[in-house]
XYZ file of N, CA and C in Angstrom:
570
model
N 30.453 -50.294 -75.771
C 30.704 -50.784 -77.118
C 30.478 -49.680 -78.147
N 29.407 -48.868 -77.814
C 29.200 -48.190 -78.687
C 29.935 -47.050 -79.193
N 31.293 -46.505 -77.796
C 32.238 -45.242 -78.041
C 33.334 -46.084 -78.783
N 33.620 -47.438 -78.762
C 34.580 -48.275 -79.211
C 34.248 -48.319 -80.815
N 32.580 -48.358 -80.992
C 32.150 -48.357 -82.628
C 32.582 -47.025 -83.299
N 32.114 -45.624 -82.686
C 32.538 -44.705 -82.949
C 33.877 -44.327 -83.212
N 34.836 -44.966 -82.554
C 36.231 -44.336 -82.595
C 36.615 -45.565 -83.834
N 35.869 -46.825 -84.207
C 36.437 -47.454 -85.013
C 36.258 -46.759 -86.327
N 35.121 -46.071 -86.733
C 34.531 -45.505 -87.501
C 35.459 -44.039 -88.069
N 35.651 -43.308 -87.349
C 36.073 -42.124 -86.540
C 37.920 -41.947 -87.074
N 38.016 -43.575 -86.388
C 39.578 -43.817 -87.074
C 39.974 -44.240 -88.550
N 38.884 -45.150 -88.897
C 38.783 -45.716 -90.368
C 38.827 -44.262 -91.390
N 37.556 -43.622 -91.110
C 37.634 -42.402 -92.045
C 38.897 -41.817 -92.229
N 39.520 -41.497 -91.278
C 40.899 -40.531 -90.737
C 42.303 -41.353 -91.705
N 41.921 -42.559 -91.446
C 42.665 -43.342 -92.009
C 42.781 -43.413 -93.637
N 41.868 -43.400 -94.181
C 41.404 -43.540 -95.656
C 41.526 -42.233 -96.302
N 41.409 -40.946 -95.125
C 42.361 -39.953 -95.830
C 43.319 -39.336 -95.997
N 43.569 -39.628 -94.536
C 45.845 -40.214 -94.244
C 46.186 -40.591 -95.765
N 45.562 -42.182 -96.159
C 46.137 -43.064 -97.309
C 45.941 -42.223 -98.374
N 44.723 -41.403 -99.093
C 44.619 -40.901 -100.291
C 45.467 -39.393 -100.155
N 46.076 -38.726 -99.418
C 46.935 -37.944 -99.261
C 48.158 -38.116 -99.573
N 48.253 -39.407 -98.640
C 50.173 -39.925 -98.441
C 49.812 -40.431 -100.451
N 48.977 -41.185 -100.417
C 49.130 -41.877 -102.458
C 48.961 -40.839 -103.344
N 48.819 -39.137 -102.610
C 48.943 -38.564 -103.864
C 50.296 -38.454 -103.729
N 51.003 -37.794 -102.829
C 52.223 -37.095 -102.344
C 53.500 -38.026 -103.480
N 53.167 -39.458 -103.120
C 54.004 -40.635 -103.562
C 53.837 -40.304 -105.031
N 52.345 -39.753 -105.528
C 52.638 -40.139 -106.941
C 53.513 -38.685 -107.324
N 53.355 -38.017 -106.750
C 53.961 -36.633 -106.961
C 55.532 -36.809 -106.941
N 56.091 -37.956 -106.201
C 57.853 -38.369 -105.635
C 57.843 -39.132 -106.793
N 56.578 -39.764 -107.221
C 57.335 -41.004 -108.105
C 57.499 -40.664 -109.712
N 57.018 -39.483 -109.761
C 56.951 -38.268 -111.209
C 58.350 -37.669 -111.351
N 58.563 -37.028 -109.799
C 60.024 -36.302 -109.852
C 61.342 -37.348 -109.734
N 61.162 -38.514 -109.003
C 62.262 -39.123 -109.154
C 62.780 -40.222 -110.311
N 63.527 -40.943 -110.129
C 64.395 -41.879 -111.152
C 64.507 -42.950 -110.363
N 64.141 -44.559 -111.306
C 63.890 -45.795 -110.162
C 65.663 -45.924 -109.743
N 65.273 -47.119 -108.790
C 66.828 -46.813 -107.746
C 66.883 -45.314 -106.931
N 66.504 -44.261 -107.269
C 66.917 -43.170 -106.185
C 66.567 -43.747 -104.945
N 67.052 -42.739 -104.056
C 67.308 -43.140 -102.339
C 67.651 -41.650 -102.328
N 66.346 -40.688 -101.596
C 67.128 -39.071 -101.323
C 66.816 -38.839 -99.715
N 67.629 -38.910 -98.945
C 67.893 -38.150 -97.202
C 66.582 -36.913 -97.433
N 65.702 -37.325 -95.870
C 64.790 -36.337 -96.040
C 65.208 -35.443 -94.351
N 65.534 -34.588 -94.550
C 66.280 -33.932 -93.301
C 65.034 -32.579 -92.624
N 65.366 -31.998 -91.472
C 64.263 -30.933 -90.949
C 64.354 -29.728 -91.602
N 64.040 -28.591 -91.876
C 64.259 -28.099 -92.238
C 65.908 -27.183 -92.263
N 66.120 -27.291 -90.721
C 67.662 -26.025 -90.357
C 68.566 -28.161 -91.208
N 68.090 -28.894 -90.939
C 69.219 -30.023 -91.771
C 69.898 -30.555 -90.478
N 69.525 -30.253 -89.585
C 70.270 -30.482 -88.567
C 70.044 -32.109 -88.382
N 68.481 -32.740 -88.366
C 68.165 -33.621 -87.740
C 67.433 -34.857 -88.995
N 68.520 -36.068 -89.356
C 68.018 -37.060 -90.280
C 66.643 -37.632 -90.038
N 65.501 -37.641 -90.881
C 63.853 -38.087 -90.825
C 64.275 -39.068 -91.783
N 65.028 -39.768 -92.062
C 64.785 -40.964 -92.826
C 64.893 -40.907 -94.567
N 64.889 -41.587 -95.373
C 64.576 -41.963 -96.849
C 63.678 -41.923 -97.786
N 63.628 -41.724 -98.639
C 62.367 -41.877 -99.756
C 63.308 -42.725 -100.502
N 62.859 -43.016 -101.412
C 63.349 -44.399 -102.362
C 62.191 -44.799 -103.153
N 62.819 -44.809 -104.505
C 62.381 -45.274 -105.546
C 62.290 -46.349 -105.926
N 61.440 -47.862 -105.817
C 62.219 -49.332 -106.279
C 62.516 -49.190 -107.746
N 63.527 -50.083 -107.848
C 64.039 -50.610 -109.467
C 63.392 -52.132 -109.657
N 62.064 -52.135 -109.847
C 61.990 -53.995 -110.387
C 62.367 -53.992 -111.726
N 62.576 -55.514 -111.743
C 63.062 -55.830 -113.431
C 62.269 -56.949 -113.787
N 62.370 -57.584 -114.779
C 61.576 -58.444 -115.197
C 61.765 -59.605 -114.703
N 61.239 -60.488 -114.711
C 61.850 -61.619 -114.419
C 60.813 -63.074 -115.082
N 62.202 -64.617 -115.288
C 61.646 -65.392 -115.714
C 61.264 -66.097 -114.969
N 60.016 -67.097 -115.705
C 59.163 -68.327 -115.073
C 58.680 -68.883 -116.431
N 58.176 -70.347 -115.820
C 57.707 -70.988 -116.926
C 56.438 -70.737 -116.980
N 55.752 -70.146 -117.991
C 54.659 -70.528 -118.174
C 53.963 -71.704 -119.513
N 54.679 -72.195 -119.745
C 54.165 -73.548 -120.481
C 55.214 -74.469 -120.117
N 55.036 -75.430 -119.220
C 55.217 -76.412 -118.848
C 55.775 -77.422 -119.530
N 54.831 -78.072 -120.423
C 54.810 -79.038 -121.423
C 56.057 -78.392 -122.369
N 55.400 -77.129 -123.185
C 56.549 -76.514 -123.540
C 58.012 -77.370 -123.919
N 58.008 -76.459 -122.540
C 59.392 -76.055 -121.343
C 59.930 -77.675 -121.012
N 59.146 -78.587 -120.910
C 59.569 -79.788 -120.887
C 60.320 -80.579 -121.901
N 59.055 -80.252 -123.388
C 59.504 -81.235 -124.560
C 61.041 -80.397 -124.595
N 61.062 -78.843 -124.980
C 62.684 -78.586 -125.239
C 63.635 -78.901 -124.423
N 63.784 -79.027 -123.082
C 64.695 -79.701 -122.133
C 64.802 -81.266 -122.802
N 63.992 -81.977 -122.825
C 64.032 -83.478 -123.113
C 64.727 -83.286 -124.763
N 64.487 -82.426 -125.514
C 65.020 -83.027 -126.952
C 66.352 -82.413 -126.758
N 66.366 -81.397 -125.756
C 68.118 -80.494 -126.000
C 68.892 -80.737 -124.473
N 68.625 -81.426 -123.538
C 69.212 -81.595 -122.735
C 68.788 -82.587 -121.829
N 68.502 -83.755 -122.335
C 67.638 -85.327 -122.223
C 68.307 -85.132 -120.675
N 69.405 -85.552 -120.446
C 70.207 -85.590 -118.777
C 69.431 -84.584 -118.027
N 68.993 -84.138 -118.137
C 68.623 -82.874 -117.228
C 66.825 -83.101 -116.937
N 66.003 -84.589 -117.259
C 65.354 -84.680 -117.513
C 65.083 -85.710 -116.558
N 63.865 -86.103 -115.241
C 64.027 -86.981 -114.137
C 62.858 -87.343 -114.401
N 62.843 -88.136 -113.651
C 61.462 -89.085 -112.921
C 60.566 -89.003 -112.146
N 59.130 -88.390 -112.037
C 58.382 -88.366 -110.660
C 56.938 -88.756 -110.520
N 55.831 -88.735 -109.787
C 55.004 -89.803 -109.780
C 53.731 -88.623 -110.088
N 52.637 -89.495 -110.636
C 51.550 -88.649 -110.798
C 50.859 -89.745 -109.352
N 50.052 -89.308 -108.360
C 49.407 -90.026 -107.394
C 48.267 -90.177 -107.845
N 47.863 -91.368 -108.676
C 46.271 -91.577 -109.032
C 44.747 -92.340 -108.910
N 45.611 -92.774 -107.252
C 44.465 -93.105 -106.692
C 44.035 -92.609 -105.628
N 42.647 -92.966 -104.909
C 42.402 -92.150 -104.087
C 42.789 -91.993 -102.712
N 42.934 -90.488 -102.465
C 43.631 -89.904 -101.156
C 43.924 -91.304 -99.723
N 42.694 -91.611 -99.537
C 42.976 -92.340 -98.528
C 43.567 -93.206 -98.705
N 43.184 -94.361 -99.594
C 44.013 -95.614 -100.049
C 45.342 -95.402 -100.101
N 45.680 -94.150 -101.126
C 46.718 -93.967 -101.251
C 47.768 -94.002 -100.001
N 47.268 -93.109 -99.082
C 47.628 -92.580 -97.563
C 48.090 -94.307 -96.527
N 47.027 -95.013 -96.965
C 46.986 -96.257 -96.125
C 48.038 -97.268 -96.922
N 47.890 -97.167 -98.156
C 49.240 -98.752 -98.188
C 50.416 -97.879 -99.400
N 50.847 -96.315 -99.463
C 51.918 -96.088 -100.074
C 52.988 -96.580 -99.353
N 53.078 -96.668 -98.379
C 54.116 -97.109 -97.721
C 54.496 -98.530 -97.791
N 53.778 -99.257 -98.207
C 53.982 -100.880 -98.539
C 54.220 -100.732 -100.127
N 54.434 -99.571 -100.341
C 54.895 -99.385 -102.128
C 53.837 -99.947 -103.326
N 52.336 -99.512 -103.136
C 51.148 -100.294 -103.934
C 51.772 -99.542 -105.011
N 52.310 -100.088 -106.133
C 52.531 -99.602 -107.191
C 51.243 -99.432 -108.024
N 50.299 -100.116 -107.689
C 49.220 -99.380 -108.450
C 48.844 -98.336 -108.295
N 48.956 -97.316 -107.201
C 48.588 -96.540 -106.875
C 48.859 -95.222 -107.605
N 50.344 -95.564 -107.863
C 51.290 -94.600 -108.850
C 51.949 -94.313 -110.064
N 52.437 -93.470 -111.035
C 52.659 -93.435 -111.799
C 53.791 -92.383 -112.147
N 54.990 -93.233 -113.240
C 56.160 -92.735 -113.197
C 55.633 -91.370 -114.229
N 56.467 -90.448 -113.696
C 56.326 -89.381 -114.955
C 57.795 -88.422 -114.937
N 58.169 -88.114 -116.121
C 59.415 -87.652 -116.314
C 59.358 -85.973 -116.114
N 60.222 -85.074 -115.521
C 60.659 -83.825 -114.888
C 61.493 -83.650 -115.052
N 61.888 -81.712 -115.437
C 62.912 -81.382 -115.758
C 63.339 -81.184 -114.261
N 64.117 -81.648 -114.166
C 65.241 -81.424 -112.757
C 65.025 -80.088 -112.103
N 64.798 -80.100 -110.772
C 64.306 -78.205 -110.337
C 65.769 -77.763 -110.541
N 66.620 -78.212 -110.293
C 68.726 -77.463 -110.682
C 68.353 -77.021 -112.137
N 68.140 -77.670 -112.870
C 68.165 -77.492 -114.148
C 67.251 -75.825 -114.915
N 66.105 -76.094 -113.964
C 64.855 -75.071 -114.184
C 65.614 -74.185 -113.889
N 66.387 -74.409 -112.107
C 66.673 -72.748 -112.077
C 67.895 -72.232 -112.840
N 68.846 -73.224 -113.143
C 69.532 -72.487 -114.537
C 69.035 -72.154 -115.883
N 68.011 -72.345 -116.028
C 67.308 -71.967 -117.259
C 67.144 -70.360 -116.751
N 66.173 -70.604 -115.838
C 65.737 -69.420 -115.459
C 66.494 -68.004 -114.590
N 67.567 -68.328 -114.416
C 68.964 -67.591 -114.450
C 69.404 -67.233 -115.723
N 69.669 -67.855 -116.559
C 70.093 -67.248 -117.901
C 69.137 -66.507 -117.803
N 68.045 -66.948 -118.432
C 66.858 -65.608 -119.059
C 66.815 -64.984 -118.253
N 66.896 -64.948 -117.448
C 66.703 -63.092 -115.931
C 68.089 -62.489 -116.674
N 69.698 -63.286 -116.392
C 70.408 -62.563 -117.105
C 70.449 -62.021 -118.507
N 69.686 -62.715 -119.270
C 69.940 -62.097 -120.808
C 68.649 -61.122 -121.161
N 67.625 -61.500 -119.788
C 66.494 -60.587 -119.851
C 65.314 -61.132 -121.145
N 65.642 -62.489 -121.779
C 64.231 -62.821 -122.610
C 64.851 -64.121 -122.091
N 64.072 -65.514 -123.010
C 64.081 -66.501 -122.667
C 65.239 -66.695 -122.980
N 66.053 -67.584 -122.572
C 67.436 -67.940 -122.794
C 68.052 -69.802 -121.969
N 68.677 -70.246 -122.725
C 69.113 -71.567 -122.462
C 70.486 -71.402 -121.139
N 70.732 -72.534 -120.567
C 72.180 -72.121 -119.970
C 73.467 -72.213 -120.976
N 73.524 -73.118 -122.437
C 74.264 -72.644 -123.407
C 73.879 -71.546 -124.424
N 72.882 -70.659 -123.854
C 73.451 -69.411 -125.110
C 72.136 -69.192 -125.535
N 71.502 -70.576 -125.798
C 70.111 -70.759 -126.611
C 69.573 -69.695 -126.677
N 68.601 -69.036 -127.303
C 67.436 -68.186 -126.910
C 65.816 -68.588 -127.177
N 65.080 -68.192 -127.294
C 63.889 -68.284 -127.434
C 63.209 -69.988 -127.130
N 63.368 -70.179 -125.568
C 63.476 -71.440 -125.317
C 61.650 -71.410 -124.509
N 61.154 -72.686 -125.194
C 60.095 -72.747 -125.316
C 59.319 -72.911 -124.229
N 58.116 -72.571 -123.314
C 57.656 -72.490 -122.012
C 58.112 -71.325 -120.961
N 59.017 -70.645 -121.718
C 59.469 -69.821 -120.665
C 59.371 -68.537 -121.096
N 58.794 -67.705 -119.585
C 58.043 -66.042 -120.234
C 58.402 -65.044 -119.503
N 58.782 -64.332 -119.585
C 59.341 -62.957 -118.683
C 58.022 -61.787 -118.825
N 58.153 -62.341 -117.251
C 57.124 -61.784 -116.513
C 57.514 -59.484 -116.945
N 56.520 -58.694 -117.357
C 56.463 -57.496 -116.980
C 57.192 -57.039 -115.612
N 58.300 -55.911 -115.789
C 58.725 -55.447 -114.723
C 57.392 -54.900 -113.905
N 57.698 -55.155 -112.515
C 55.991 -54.608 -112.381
C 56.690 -52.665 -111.489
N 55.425 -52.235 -111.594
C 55.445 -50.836 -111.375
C 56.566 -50.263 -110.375
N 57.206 -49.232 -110.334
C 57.970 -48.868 -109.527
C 57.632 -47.955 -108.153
N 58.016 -48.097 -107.096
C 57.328 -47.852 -105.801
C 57.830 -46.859 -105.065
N 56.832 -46.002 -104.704
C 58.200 -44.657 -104.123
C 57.250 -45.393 -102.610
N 58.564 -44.978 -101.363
C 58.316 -45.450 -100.145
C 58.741 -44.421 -99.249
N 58.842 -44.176 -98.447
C 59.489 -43.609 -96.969
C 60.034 -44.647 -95.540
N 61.699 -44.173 -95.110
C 61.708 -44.969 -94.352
C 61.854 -43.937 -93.545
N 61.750 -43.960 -91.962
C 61.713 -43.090 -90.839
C 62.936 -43.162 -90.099
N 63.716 -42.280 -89.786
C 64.844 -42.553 -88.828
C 64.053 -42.701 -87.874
N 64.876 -43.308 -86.746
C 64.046 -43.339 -85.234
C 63.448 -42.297 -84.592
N 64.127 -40.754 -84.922
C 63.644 -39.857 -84.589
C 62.889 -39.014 -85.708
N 62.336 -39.688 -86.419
C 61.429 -39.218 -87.357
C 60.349 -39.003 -86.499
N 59.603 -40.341 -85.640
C 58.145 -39.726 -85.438
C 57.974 -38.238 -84.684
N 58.709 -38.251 -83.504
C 59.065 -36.791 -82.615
C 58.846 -35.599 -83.447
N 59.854 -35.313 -84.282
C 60.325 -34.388 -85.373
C 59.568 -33.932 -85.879
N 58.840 -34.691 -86.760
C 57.729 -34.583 -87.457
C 56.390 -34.184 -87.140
N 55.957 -34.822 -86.061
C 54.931 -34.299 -85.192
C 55.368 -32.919 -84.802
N 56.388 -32.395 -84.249
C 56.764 -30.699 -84.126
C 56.455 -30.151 -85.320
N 57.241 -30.689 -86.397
C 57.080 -29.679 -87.436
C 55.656 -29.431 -87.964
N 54.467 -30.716 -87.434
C 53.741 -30.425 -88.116
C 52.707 -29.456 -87.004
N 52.777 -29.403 -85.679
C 52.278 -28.922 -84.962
C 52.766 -27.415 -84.961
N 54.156 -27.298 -85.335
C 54.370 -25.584 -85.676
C 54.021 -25.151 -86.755
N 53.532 -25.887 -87.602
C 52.956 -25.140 -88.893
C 54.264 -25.549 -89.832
N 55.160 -25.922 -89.158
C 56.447 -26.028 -90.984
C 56.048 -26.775 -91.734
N 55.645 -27.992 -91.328
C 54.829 -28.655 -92.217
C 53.857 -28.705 -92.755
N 53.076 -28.668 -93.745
C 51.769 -28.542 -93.642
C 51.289 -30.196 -94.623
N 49.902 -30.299 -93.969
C 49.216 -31.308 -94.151
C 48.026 -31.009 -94.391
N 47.319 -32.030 -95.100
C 45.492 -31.711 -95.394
C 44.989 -31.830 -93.945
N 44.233 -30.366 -93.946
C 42.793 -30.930 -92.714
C 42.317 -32.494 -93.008
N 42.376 -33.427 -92.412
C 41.820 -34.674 -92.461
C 40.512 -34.677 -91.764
N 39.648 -33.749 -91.072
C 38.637 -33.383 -90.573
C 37.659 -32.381 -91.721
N 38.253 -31.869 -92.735
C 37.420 -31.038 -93.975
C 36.546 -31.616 -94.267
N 35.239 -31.384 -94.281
C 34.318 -32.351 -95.072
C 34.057 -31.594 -96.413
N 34.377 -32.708 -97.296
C 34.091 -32.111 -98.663
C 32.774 -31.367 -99.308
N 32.745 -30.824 -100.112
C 31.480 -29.863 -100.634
C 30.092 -31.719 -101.181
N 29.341 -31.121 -100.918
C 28.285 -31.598 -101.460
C 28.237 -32.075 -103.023
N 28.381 -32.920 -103.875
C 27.957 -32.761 -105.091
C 26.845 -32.189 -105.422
N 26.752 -31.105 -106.731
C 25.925 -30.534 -107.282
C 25.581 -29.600 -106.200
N 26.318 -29.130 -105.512
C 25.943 -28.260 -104.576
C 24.975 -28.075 -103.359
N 24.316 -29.208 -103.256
C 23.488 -29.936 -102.442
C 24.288 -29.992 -101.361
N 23.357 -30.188 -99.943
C 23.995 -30.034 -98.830
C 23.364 -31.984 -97.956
């Protein structure tokens, strides 16, 4: 157990500086490139495809975040588009044991904007990029466009990436951090 603890240990470290290497490298790709790129990463003579780097493009996108909102304006500007569904307000089990004999006490009608309806709301505004109605509307109430979130540089591997790569890095073309360096001491302390 104990060479199994070691190599878990052994590998974790190795690992954590694999990751803070590869996350500088990325931030270094994600400085030089433009979102959407996609650039062929080839061997050096070009002979032999290692796969992709790629830039993501996210965009913003809508959701409701006020509800109520998002409800009252559907109901005053597009009443049809406006349904029926139950709040369950009694308890779990009871409920469980006679919904099926339809205890209407159990339940309670409550009105919903239609999920068809939501997701055409929320199609316009992705297309017009702020809140937007499916006639034109804008600034339609409950609904918020989410922050594009950060853009992602990645690597994909051709199949003969791993081979390749391992040569190049074993002949020296490549070069990589010692992942075995142990760093200096702070304050010079050992």
């Amino acid at each position: 157990m104990t060479d199994n603890l070691l190599q878990l240990a052994a590998l974790g470290l190795l690992r954590d500086r694999a990751k803070a290497a590869y996350d500088a490298q990325r931030a270094v790709a994600e400085k030089d490139m433009k979102r959407s790129d996609r650039l062929s990463v080839w061997d050096p003579d070009e002979k032999i495809y290692l796969g992709a780097v790629s830039k993501s493009n996210p965009e913003k996108t809508a959701g409701v975040g006020d509800a109520e909102a998002f409800f009252d304006w559907v109901k005053a500007n597009y009443p049809d588009d406006v349904d029926w569904d139950m709040d369950i307000v009694g308890p779990d089990d009871e409920v469980k044991a006679v919904l099926y004999q339809h205890a209407k006490h159990l339940v309670k009608l409550k009105e919903i904007v239609k999920p068809a309806f939501r997701a055409k709301v929320l199609e316009a505004s992705n297309a017009a990029k702020e809140p937007a109605g499916p006639g034109g509307e804008l600034d339609i109430p409950g609904i918020i466009m989410s922050a594009a979130a950060s853009s992602n540089v990645s690597f994909r591997p051709s199949p003969d990436a791993a081979a390749t790569l391992t040569e190049l890095i074993r002949n020296g073309t490549v070069k990589v951090p010692d992942l075995l360096d142990v760093p200096d001491a702070p304050d010079g302390g050992e």
